[in-house]
PDB file of C-alpha atoms and ligand atoms in Angstrom:
ATOM      1  CA  UNK A  20      12.378  19.219 -33.145  1.00 68.00           C
ATOM      2  CA  UNK A  21      14.208  18.315 -36.394  1.00 81.00           C
ATOM      3  CA  UNK A  22      17.097  19.824 -35.837  1.00 92.00           C
ATOM      4  CA  UNK A  23      19.759  20.171 -33.059  1.00 95.00           C
ATOM      5  CA  UNK A  24      18.683  23.462 -30.383  1.00 97.00           C
ATOM      6  CA  UNK A  25      21.578  25.883 -28.967  1.00 96.00           C
ATOM      7  CA  UNK A  26      21.384  25.326 -24.785  1.00 96.00           C
ATOM      8  CA  UNK A  27      18.963  28.227 -24.108  1.00 97.00           C
ATOM      9  CA  UNK A  28      16.528  26.804 -27.119  1.00 97.00           C
ATOM     10  CA  UNK A  29      17.324  22.915 -25.250  1.00 98.00           C
ATOM     11  CA  UNK A  30      16.597  24.398 -22.109  1.00 98.00           C
ATOM     12  CA  UNK A  31      13.175  26.082 -22.928  1.00 98.00           C
ATOM     13  CA  UNK A  32      12.272  23.197 -24.655  1.00 98.00           C
ATOM     14  CA  UNK A  33      12.664  21.160 -21.238  1.00 98.00           C
ATOM     15  CA  UNK A  34      11.170  23.858 -19.199  1.00 98.00           C
ATOM     16  CA  UNK A  35       8.156  23.492 -21.571  1.00 98.00           C
ATOM     17  CA  UNK A  36       7.399  20.581 -19.946  1.00 98.00           C
ATOM     18  CA  UNK A  37       6.105  22.339 -16.991  1.00 98.00           C
ATOM     19  CA  UNK A  38       2.520  22.268 -17.831  1.00 98.00           C
ATOM     20  CA  UNK A  39       3.114  18.400 -17.633  1.00 98.00           C
ATOM     21  CA  UNK A  40       4.125  18.573 -13.786  1.00 98.00           C
ATOM     22  CA  UNK A  41       1.554  16.989 -10.782  1.00 98.00           C
ATOM     23  CA  UNK A  42       1.635  20.437  -9.451  1.00 98.00           C
ATOM     24  CA  UNK A  43      -1.744  20.654 -11.541  1.00 98.00           C
ATOM     25  CA  UNK A  44      -3.108  17.418 -10.866  1.00 98.00           C
ATOM     26  CA  UNK A  45      -6.696  17.893  -8.629  1.00 98.00           C
ATOM     27  CA  UNK A  46      -4.959  16.321  -5.461  1.00 98.00           C
ATOM     28  CA  UNK A  47      -2.579  18.809  -5.168  1.00 98.00           C
ATOM     29  CA  UNK A  48      -5.028  21.264  -5.749  1.00 98.00           C
ATOM     30  CA  UNK A  49      -7.354  20.228  -3.145  1.00 98.00           C
ATOM     31  CA  UNK A  50      -4.058  19.955  -1.124  1.00 98.00           C
ATOM     32  CA  UNK A  51      -2.910  23.082  -1.499  1.00 98.00           C
ATOM     33  CA  UNK A  52      -6.513  24.081  -0.666  1.00 98.00           C
ATOM     34  CA  UNK A  53      -6.693  22.832   2.016  1.00 98.00           C
ATOM     35  CA  UNK A  54      -9.317  20.707   1.320  1.00 98.00           C
ATOM     36  CA  UNK A  55      -7.566  16.729   1.742  1.00 98.00           C
ATOM     37  CA  UNK A  56      -9.441  14.813   4.638  1.00 98.00           C
ATOM     38  CA  UNK A  57      -7.070  13.453   7.141  1.00 98.00           C
ATOM     39  CA  UNK A  58      -7.218   9.459   5.521  1.00 98.00           C
ATOM     40  CA  UNK A  59      -6.702  11.293   2.091  1.00 98.00           C
ATOM     41  CA  UNK A  60      -3.443  12.440   3.301  1.00 98.00           C
ATOM     42  CA  UNK A  61      -2.941   9.496   4.970  1.00 98.00           C
ATOM     43  CA  UNK A  62      -3.331   7.967   1.939  1.00 98.00           C
ATOM     44  CA  UNK A  63      -0.565  10.292  -0.201  1.00 98.00           C
ATOM     45  CA  UNK A  64       1.885  10.030   2.840  1.00 98.00           C
ATOM     46  CA  UNK A  65       1.930   6.186   2.904  1.00 98.00           C
ATOM     47  CA  UNK A  66       1.974   6.202  -1.022  1.00 98.00           C
ATOM     48  CA  UNK A  67       4.440   8.439  -1.827  1.00 98.00           C
ATOM     49  CA  UNK A  68       6.602   6.734   0.536  1.00 98.00           C
ATOM     50  CA  UNK A  69       7.056   4.449  -1.875  1.00 98.00           C
ATOM     51  CA  UNK A  70       8.222   6.710  -4.218  1.00 98.00           C
ATOM     52  CA  UNK A  71      10.533   7.981  -1.992  1.00 98.00           C
ATOM     53  CA  UNK A  72      12.361   4.670  -0.595  1.00 98.00           C
ATOM     54  CA  UNK A  73      12.969   3.388  -4.310  1.00 98.00           C
ATOM     55  CA  UNK A  74      14.738   6.720  -5.412  1.00 98.00           C
ATOM     56  CA  UNK A  75      18.405   5.526  -3.934  1.00 98.00           C
ATOM     57  CA  UNK A  76      17.697   2.457  -5.711  1.00 98.00           C
ATOM     58  CA  UNK A  77      17.495   4.889  -9.407  1.00 98.00           C
ATOM     59  CA  UNK A  78      20.020   7.148  -8.316  1.00 98.00           C
ATOM     60  CA  UNK A  79      22.090   3.315  -7.576  1.00 98.00           C
ATOM     61  CA  UNK A  80      20.766   2.440 -10.739  1.00 98.00           C
ATOM     62  CA  UNK A  81      22.323   5.375 -12.790  1.00 98.00           C
ATOM     63  CA  UNK A  82      25.343   5.370 -10.643  1.00 98.00           C
ATOM     64  CA  UNK A  83      25.621   1.827 -12.108  1.00 98.00           C
ATOM     65  CA  UNK A  84      25.692   2.806 -16.123  1.00 98.00           C
ATOM     66  CA  UNK A  85      27.468   5.746 -15.600  1.00 98.00           C
ATOM     67  CA  UNK A  86      31.046   5.146 -16.295  1.00 98.00           C
ATOM     68  CA  UNK A  87      32.247   8.844 -15.369  1.00 98.00           C
ATOM     69  CA  UNK A  88      33.506   8.739 -12.303  1.00 98.00           C
ATOM     70  CA  UNK A  89      33.115  12.848 -11.720  1.00 98.00           C
ATOM     71  CA  UNK A  90      29.149  12.285 -12.120  1.00 98.00           C
ATOM     72  CA  UNK A  91      29.235   9.138  -9.958  1.00 98.00           C
ATOM     73  CA  UNK A  92      31.410  11.483  -7.084  1.00 98.00           C
ATOM     74  CA  UNK A  93      28.223  14.280  -7.059  1.00 97.00           C
ATOM     75  CA  UNK A  94      25.531  11.861  -8.551  1.00 98.00           C
ATOM     76  CA  UNK A  95      26.544   9.600  -5.009  1.00 97.00           C
ATOM     77  CA  UNK A  96      25.092  12.404  -2.762  1.00 96.00           C
ATOM     78  CA  UNK A  97      21.617  11.812  -4.002  1.00 97.00           C
ATOM     79  CA  UNK A  98      21.584   8.511  -1.911  1.00 97.00           C
ATOM     80  CA  UNK A  99      23.199   9.917   1.088  1.00 95.00           C
ATOM     81  CA  UNK A 100      20.559  13.009   0.780  1.00 96.00           C
ATOM     82  CA  UNK A 101      17.357  10.086   1.124  1.00 97.00           C
ATOM     83  CA  UNK A 102      19.049   6.956   3.052  1.00 97.00           C
ATOM     84  CA  UNK A 103      21.369   9.011   5.492  1.00 95.00           C
ATOM     85  CA  UNK A 104      24.612   8.000   6.389  1.00 91.00           C
ATOM     86  CA  UNK A 105      26.285   7.365   9.846  1.00 84.00           C
ATOM     87  CA  UNK A 106      29.690   9.893   9.237  1.00 75.00           C
ATOM     88  CA  UNK A 107      31.833   8.055  12.045  1.00 60.00           C
ATOM     89  CA  UNK A 108      32.476   4.923  12.853  1.00 57.00           C
ATOM     90  CA  UNK A 109      30.276   4.934  16.217  1.00 66.00           C
ATOM     91  CA  UNK A 110      27.350   7.239  14.080  1.00 60.00           C
ATOM     92  CA  UNK A 111      28.025   9.763  16.032  1.00 69.00           C
ATOM     93  CA  UNK A 112      26.779  12.882  13.975  1.00 72.00           C
ATOM     94  CA  UNK A 113      24.938  10.341  11.462  1.00 78.00           C
ATOM     95  CA  UNK A 114      22.836  12.212   8.773  1.00 87.00           C
ATOM     96  CA  UNK A 115      19.335  10.569   8.883  1.00 91.00           C
ATOM     97  CA  UNK A 116      17.702  11.334   5.564  1.00 95.00           C
ATOM     98  CA  UNK A 117      15.191  12.034   3.986  1.00 97.00           C
ATOM     99  CA  UNK A 118      13.640   8.272   3.398  1.00 97.00           C
ATOM    100  CA  UNK A 119      13.635   8.768   8.139  1.00 97.00           C
ATOM    101  CA  UNK A 120      12.377  12.605   7.838  1.00 97.00           C
ATOM    102  CA  UNK A 121       9.523  10.723   5.308  1.00 98.00           C
ATOM    103  CA  UNK A 122       8.782   8.245   8.005  1.00 98.00           C
ATOM    104  CA  UNK A 123       8.727  11.104  10.887  1.00 98.00           C
ATOM    105  CA  UNK A 124       6.282  12.417   8.456  1.00 98.00           C
ATOM    106  CA  UNK A 125       4.079   9.458   8.998  1.00 98.00           C
ATOM    107  CA  UNK A 126       4.202   9.384  12.782  1.00 98.00           C
ATOM    108  CA  UNK A 127       3.553  13.034  12.551  1.00 98.00           C
ATOM    109  CA  UNK A 128       0.443  12.081  10.820  1.00 98.00           C
ATOM    110  CA  UNK A 129      -0.946   9.763  12.800  1.00 97.00           C
ATOM    111  CA  UNK A 130       0.941   6.603  11.468  1.00 98.00           C
ATOM    112  CA  UNK A 131       3.412   3.772  12.664  1.00 97.00           C
ATOM    113  CA  UNK A 132       6.657   3.433  10.708  1.00 97.00           C
ATOM    114  CA  UNK A 133       5.831  -0.057  10.238  1.00 97.00           C
ATOM    115  CA  UNK A 134       2.484   0.582   8.192  1.00 97.00           C
ATOM    116  CA  UNK A 135       4.636   2.290   5.882  1.00 97.00           C
ATOM    117  CA  UNK A 136       7.233   0.285   5.484  1.00 98.00           C
ATOM    118  CA  UNK A 137       5.310  -2.515   4.365  1.00 97.00           C
ATOM    119  CA  UNK A 138       5.108  -2.348   0.696  1.00 94.00           C
ATOM    120  CA  UNK A 139       1.343  -4.044   1.310  1.00 94.00           C
ATOM    121  CA  UNK A 140      -0.003  -0.709   1.661  1.00 94.00           C
ATOM    122  CA  UNK A 141       0.905   0.736  -1.724  1.00 97.00           C
ATOM    123  CA  UNK A 142      -1.600   1.165  -4.556  1.00 98.00           C
ATOM    124  CA  UNK A 143      -0.800  -0.805  -7.619  1.00 97.00           C
ATOM    125  CA  UNK A 144      -1.491   1.906  -9.208  1.00 98.00           C
ATOM    126  CA  UNK A 145       1.869   3.747  -7.901  1.00 98.00           C
ATOM    127  CA  UNK A 146       3.816   0.269  -7.255  1.00 98.00           C
ATOM    128  CA  UNK A 147       3.407   0.167 -11.214  1.00 98.00           C
ATOM    129  CA  UNK A 148       4.766   3.766 -11.569  1.00 98.00           C
ATOM    130  CA  UNK A 149       7.571   3.759  -9.167  1.00 98.00           C
ATOM    131  CA  UNK A 150       8.699   0.298 -10.296  1.00 98.00           C
ATOM    132  CA  UNK A 151       8.630   1.627 -13.804  1.00 98.00           C
ATOM    133  CA  UNK A 152      10.937   5.000 -12.895  1.00 98.00           C
ATOM    134  CA  UNK A 153      13.250   2.436 -10.969  1.00 98.00           C
ATOM    135  CA  UNK A 154      13.272   0.450 -13.883  1.00 98.00           C
ATOM    136  CA  UNK A 155      13.235   3.156 -16.258  1.00 98.00           C
ATOM    137  CA  UNK A 156      16.775   4.184 -14.596  1.00 98.00           C
ATOM    138  CA  UNK A 157      18.081   0.603 -14.664  1.00 98.00           C
ATOM    139  CA  UNK A 158      18.002  -0.189 -18.468  1.00 98.00           C
ATOM    140  CA  UNK A 159      18.173   3.137 -19.817  1.00 98.00           C
ATOM    141  CA  UNK A 160      21.427   5.332 -20.577  1.00 98.00           C
ATOM    142  CA  UNK A 161      22.742   7.043 -17.459  1.00 98.00           C
ATOM    143  CA  UNK A 162      21.955  10.848 -19.221  1.00 98.00           C
ATOM    144  CA  UNK A 163      18.698   9.685 -20.042  1.00 98.00           C
ATOM    145  CA  UNK A 164      17.719   8.173 -16.439  1.00 98.00           C
ATOM    146  CA  UNK A 165      18.873  11.607 -15.582  1.00 98.00           C
ATOM    147  CA  UNK A 166      17.327  13.463 -17.801  1.00 98.00           C
ATOM    148  CA  UNK A 167      14.191  11.648 -16.101  1.00 98.00           C
ATOM    149  CA  UNK A 168      15.108  14.073 -12.756  1.00 98.00           C
ATOM    150  CA  UNK A 169      14.328  17.174 -14.695  1.00 98.00           C
ATOM    151  CA  UNK A 170      10.909  17.138 -12.676  1.00 98.00           C
ATOM    152  CA  UNK A 171      13.192  18.425  -9.767  1.00 97.00           C
ATOM    153  CA  UNK A 172      13.092  21.732 -12.370  1.00 98.00           C
ATOM    154  CA  UNK A 173       9.524  22.328 -10.842  1.00 98.00           C
ATOM    155  CA  UNK A 174       9.702  20.770  -7.908  1.00 97.00           C
ATOM    156  CA  UNK A 175      10.592  23.844  -5.517  1.00 97.00           C
ATOM    157  CA  UNK A 176       8.143  25.592  -6.575  1.00 97.00           C
ATOM    158  CA  UNK A 177       5.711  23.209  -6.110  1.00 98.00           C
ATOM    159  CA  UNK A 178       7.138  22.068  -2.247  1.00 98.00           C
ATOM    160  CA  UNK A 179       7.383  26.080  -0.939  1.00 98.00           C
ATOM    161  CA  UNK A 180       3.444  26.467  -1.781  1.00 98.00           C
ATOM    162  CA  UNK A 181       2.699  22.545  -0.675  1.00 98.00           C
ATOM    163  CA  UNK A 182       5.015  24.192   2.615  1.00 98.00           C
ATOM    164  CA  UNK A 183       2.630  26.771   3.152  1.00 98.00           C
ATOM    165  CA  UNK A 184      -0.473  24.296   2.407  1.00 98.00           C
ATOM    166  CA  UNK A 185       0.361  22.237   4.795  1.00 98.00           C
ATOM    167  CA  UNK A 186       0.752  24.855   8.037  1.00 97.00           C
ATOM    168  CA  UNK A 187      -1.852  26.441   7.193  1.00 98.00           C
ATOM    169  CA  UNK A 188      -4.538  24.293   6.267  1.00 98.00           C
ATOM    170  CA  UNK A 189      -3.546  20.997   8.514  1.00 98.00           C
ATOM    171  CA  UNK A 190      -2.819  22.043  11.853  1.00 97.00           C
ATOM    172  CA  UNK A 191      -4.207  18.267  12.727  1.00 98.00           C
ATOM    173  CA  UNK A 192      -0.323  17.618  11.596  1.00 98.00           C
ATOM    174  CA  UNK A 193       2.638  17.987  13.817  1.00 94.00           C
ATOM    175  CA  UNK A 194       4.287  20.930  12.174  1.00 95.00           C
ATOM    176  CA  UNK A 195       7.855  19.100  12.581  1.00 94.00           C
ATOM    177  CA  UNK A 196       6.464  16.366   9.708  1.00 97.00           C
ATOM    178  CA  UNK A 197       7.273  18.542   7.335  1.00 97.00           C
ATOM    179  CA  UNK A 198      11.147  18.574   7.899  1.00 97.00           C
ATOM    180  CA  UNK A 199      11.445  16.652   4.675  1.00 97.00           C
ATOM    181  CA  UNK A 200      10.082  19.138   2.772  1.00 97.00           C
ATOM    182  CA  UNK A 201      12.309  22.413   4.564  1.00 97.00           C
ATOM    183  CA  UNK A 202      15.270  20.142   3.305  1.00 96.00           C
ATOM    184  CA  UNK A 203      13.875  19.782  -0.352  1.00 96.00           C
ATOM    185  CA  UNK A 204      13.740  23.249  -0.559  1.00 96.00           C
ATOM    186  CA  UNK A 205      17.176  23.163  -0.773  1.00 94.00           C
ATOM    187  CA  UNK A 206      18.464  19.973  -1.998  1.00 95.00           C
ATOM    188  CA  UNK A 207      15.739  20.214  -5.296  1.00 96.00           C
ATOM    189  CA  UNK A 208      17.571  23.276  -6.879  1.00 96.00           C
ATOM    190  CA  UNK A 209      21.063  21.515  -6.414  1.00 96.00           C
ATOM    191  CA  UNK A 210      20.183  18.680  -7.832  1.00 97.00           C
ATOM    192  CA  UNK A 211      18.458  20.227 -10.743  1.00 98.00           C
ATOM    193  CA  UNK A 212      21.087  22.651 -11.938  1.00 98.00           C
ATOM    194  CA  UNK A 213      23.896  19.741 -11.519  1.00 98.00           C
ATOM    195  CA  UNK A 214      21.302  17.529 -13.770  1.00 98.00           C
ATOM    196  CA  UNK A 215      20.101  20.248 -16.400  1.00 98.00           C
ATOM    197  CA  UNK A 216      24.202  20.872 -16.971  1.00 98.00           C
ATOM    198  CA  UNK A 217      24.523  17.531 -17.572  1.00 98.00           C
ATOM    199  CA  UNK A 218      22.314  16.976 -20.075  1.00 98.00           C
ATOM    200  CA  UNK A 219      22.983  20.303 -21.513  1.00 98.00           C
ATOM    201  CA  UNK A 220      26.394  19.082 -21.976  1.00 97.00           C
ATOM    202  CA  UNK A 221      26.141  15.631 -22.599  1.00 97.00           C
ATOM    203  CA  UNK A 222      22.671  16.050 -25.414  1.00 97.00           C
ATOM    204  CA  UNK A 223      24.948  16.880 -28.401  1.00 96.00           C
ATOM    205  CA  UNK A 224      22.972  15.159 -31.241  1.00 97.00           C
ATOM    206  CA  UNK A 225      19.761  15.689 -32.243  1.00 97.00           C
ATOM    207  CA  UNK A 226      18.847  12.291 -30.989  1.00 98.00           C
ATOM    208  CA  UNK A 227      19.703  12.779 -28.030  1.00 98.00           C
ATOM    209  CA  UNK A 228      18.224  15.847 -26.961  1.00 98.00           C
ATOM    210  CA  UNK A 229      14.520  14.005 -28.257  1.00 98.00           C
ATOM    211  CA  UNK A 230      15.827  11.621 -25.637  1.00 98.00           C
ATOM    212  CA  UNK A 231      15.609  13.815 -23.098  1.00 98.00           C
ATOM    213  CA  UNK A 232      13.062  15.919 -23.822  1.00 98.00           C
ATOM    214  CA  UNK A 233      11.449  12.333 -23.759  1.00 98.00           C
ATOM    215  CA  UNK A 234      12.160  11.315 -20.662  1.00 98.00           C
ATOM    216  CA  UNK A 235      11.181  14.257 -18.992  1.00 98.00           C
ATOM    217  CA  UNK A 236       8.196  13.756 -20.550  1.00 98.00           C
ATOM    218  CA  UNK A 237       8.198   9.448 -19.263  1.00 98.00           C
ATOM    219  CA  UNK A 238       8.609  11.265 -16.003  1.00 98.00           C
ATOM    220  CA  UNK A 239       5.515  13.613 -15.739  1.00 98.00           C
ATOM    221  CA  UNK A 240       2.941  11.178 -16.828  1.00 98.00           C
ATOM    222  CA  UNK A 241       4.696   8.715 -13.606  1.00 98.00           C
ATOM    223  CA  UNK A 242       3.940  11.152 -10.999  1.00 98.00           C
ATOM    224  CA  UNK A 243       1.129  12.494 -12.611  1.00 98.00           C
ATOM    225  CA  UNK A 244       0.217   8.068 -12.640  1.00 98.00           C
ATOM    226  CA  UNK A 245       1.031   8.014  -9.429  1.00 98.00           C
ATOM    227  CA  UNK A 246      -1.115  10.874  -7.944  1.00 98.00           C
ATOM    228  CA  UNK A 247      -4.293   9.355 -10.165  1.00 98.00           C
ATOM    229  CA  UNK A 248      -4.323   6.783  -8.194  1.00 98.00           C
ATOM    230  CA  UNK A 249      -3.818   8.110  -4.573  1.00 98.00           C
ATOM    231  CA  UNK A 250      -6.113  10.076  -5.374  1.00 98.00           C
ATOM    232  CA  UNK A 251      -8.641   7.464  -6.765  1.00 97.00           C
ATOM    233  CA  UNK A 252      -7.906   5.541  -3.780  1.00 96.00           C
ATOM    234  CA  UNK A 253      -7.854   1.706  -3.410  1.00 94.00           C
ATOM    235  CA  UNK A 254     -11.524   0.878  -5.433  1.00 91.00           C
ATOM    236  CA  UNK A 255     -10.389  -2.974  -5.629  1.00 90.00           C
ATOM    237  CA  UNK A 256     -13.032  -4.888  -3.557  1.00 89.00           C
ATOM    238  CA  UNK A 257     -12.397  -5.284   0.117  1.00 81.00           C
ATOM    239  CA  UNK A 258     -10.019  -8.422   0.579  1.00 60.00           C
ATOM    240  CA  UNK A 259      -9.788  -9.514  -3.483  1.00 52.00           C
TER     241      UNK A 259
HETATM  242  O1  AHQ B 317      11.185  14.176  -2.330  1.00 56.81           O
HETATM  243  C1  AHQ B 317      11.344  13.660  -4.098  1.00 56.81           C
HETATM  244  C2  AHQ B 317      12.213  13.529  -4.406  1.00 56.81           C
HETATM  245  O2  AHQ B 317      13.429  13.465  -3.407  1.00 56.81           O
HETATM  246  C3  AHQ B 317      13.067  13.696  -5.869  1.00 56.81           C
HETATM  247  C4  AHQ B 317      14.423  13.106  -6.224  1.00 56.81           C
HETATM  248  C5  AHQ B 317      14.025  13.748  -7.847  1.00 56.81           C
HETATM  249  C6  AHQ B 317      14.210  12.590  -8.993  1.00 56.81           C
HETATM  250  O3  AHQ B 317      15.369  12.253  -9.051  1.00 56.81           O
HETATM  251  O4  AHQ B 317      13.493  12.189  -9.838  1.00 56.81           O
HETATM  252  N1  AHQ B 317      12.440  13.417  -7.875  1.00 56.81           N
HETATM  253  C7  AHQ B 317      12.060  14.002  -6.634  1.00 56.81           C
HETATM  254  C8  AHQ B 317      10.138  14.188  -6.541  1.00 56.81           C
HETATM  255  C9  AHQ B 317      10.337  14.463  -5.074  1.00 56.81           C
HETATM  256  N2  AHQ B 317       9.548  14.926  -4.644  1.00 56.81           N
HETATM  257  C10 AHQ B 317       7.901  14.865  -5.400  1.00 56.81           C
HETATM  258  C11 AHQ B 317       6.925  16.022  -4.858  1.00 56.81           C
HETATM  259  O5  AHQ B 317       5.938  16.417  -5.060  1.00 56.81           O
HETATM  260  O6  AHQ B 317       7.227  15.925  -3.643  1.00 56.81           O
HETATM  261  C12 AHQ B 317       8.870  15.820  -6.945  1.00 56.81           C
HETATM  262  C13 AHQ B 317      10.106  14.636  -7.627  1.00 56.81           C
HETATM  263  C14 AHQ B 317       9.920  15.020  -8.549  1.00 56.81           C
HETATM  264  O7  AHQ B 317       9.417  16.309  -9.038  1.00 56.81           O
HETATM  265  O8  AHQ B 317      10.589  14.243  -9.222  1.00 56.81           O
END
């Protein structure tokens, strides 16, 4: 990409990264075909929880690097979506948030909250991928970090397919455990639309457009690496 792209061309180039997205990973393909064992599902829930619980940290890092108050006013909602909040002082009407919903997914597949909250159960490859994402958002300019979240352009379709498969093939899981994905189907498209408009508006040079595309590719590779680790499981010698 050598010349400045028009907004339409730039958006198309971002969307053309869809082929790198983890919906095509064999693990997700097997999930959607109903072929995962209970152990594999539990491994996925435990390790993906490490990703989920770090989302607010990476979004807080983006906020800390962003001098634009209007952007911060919008972006802060992502932290609330995951961490939840107590709407008023005595906690009535509190919003539980996505991390709580994922803990309930854990309980629905037979995992205790303590098991998900204990980072010692996270596979090294998952930890390194997630920590790389948080570090990327801490160290890169805020607009590049926001560009890396554009994987959510591809998320809703993947989550919709996944939800259909989970409800169809995994009857051993309490259906209320899937509430996280039901909520994401509404939040993710809004998040993606806002993030895309920000990137199109703020990447006005060839260099910035290139960095935004590279940030999206970095994140697709990160999600792929995370799932590679989950797919293989723990191959270390026992207890070492
Ligand atoms: O549940 C997901 C989520 O809350 C987020 C936040 C967003 C970001 O800011 O990077 N990305 C993301 C994603 C979530 N779920 C993944 C999935 O496949 O369930 C997809 C992932 C993403 O597409 O980045």
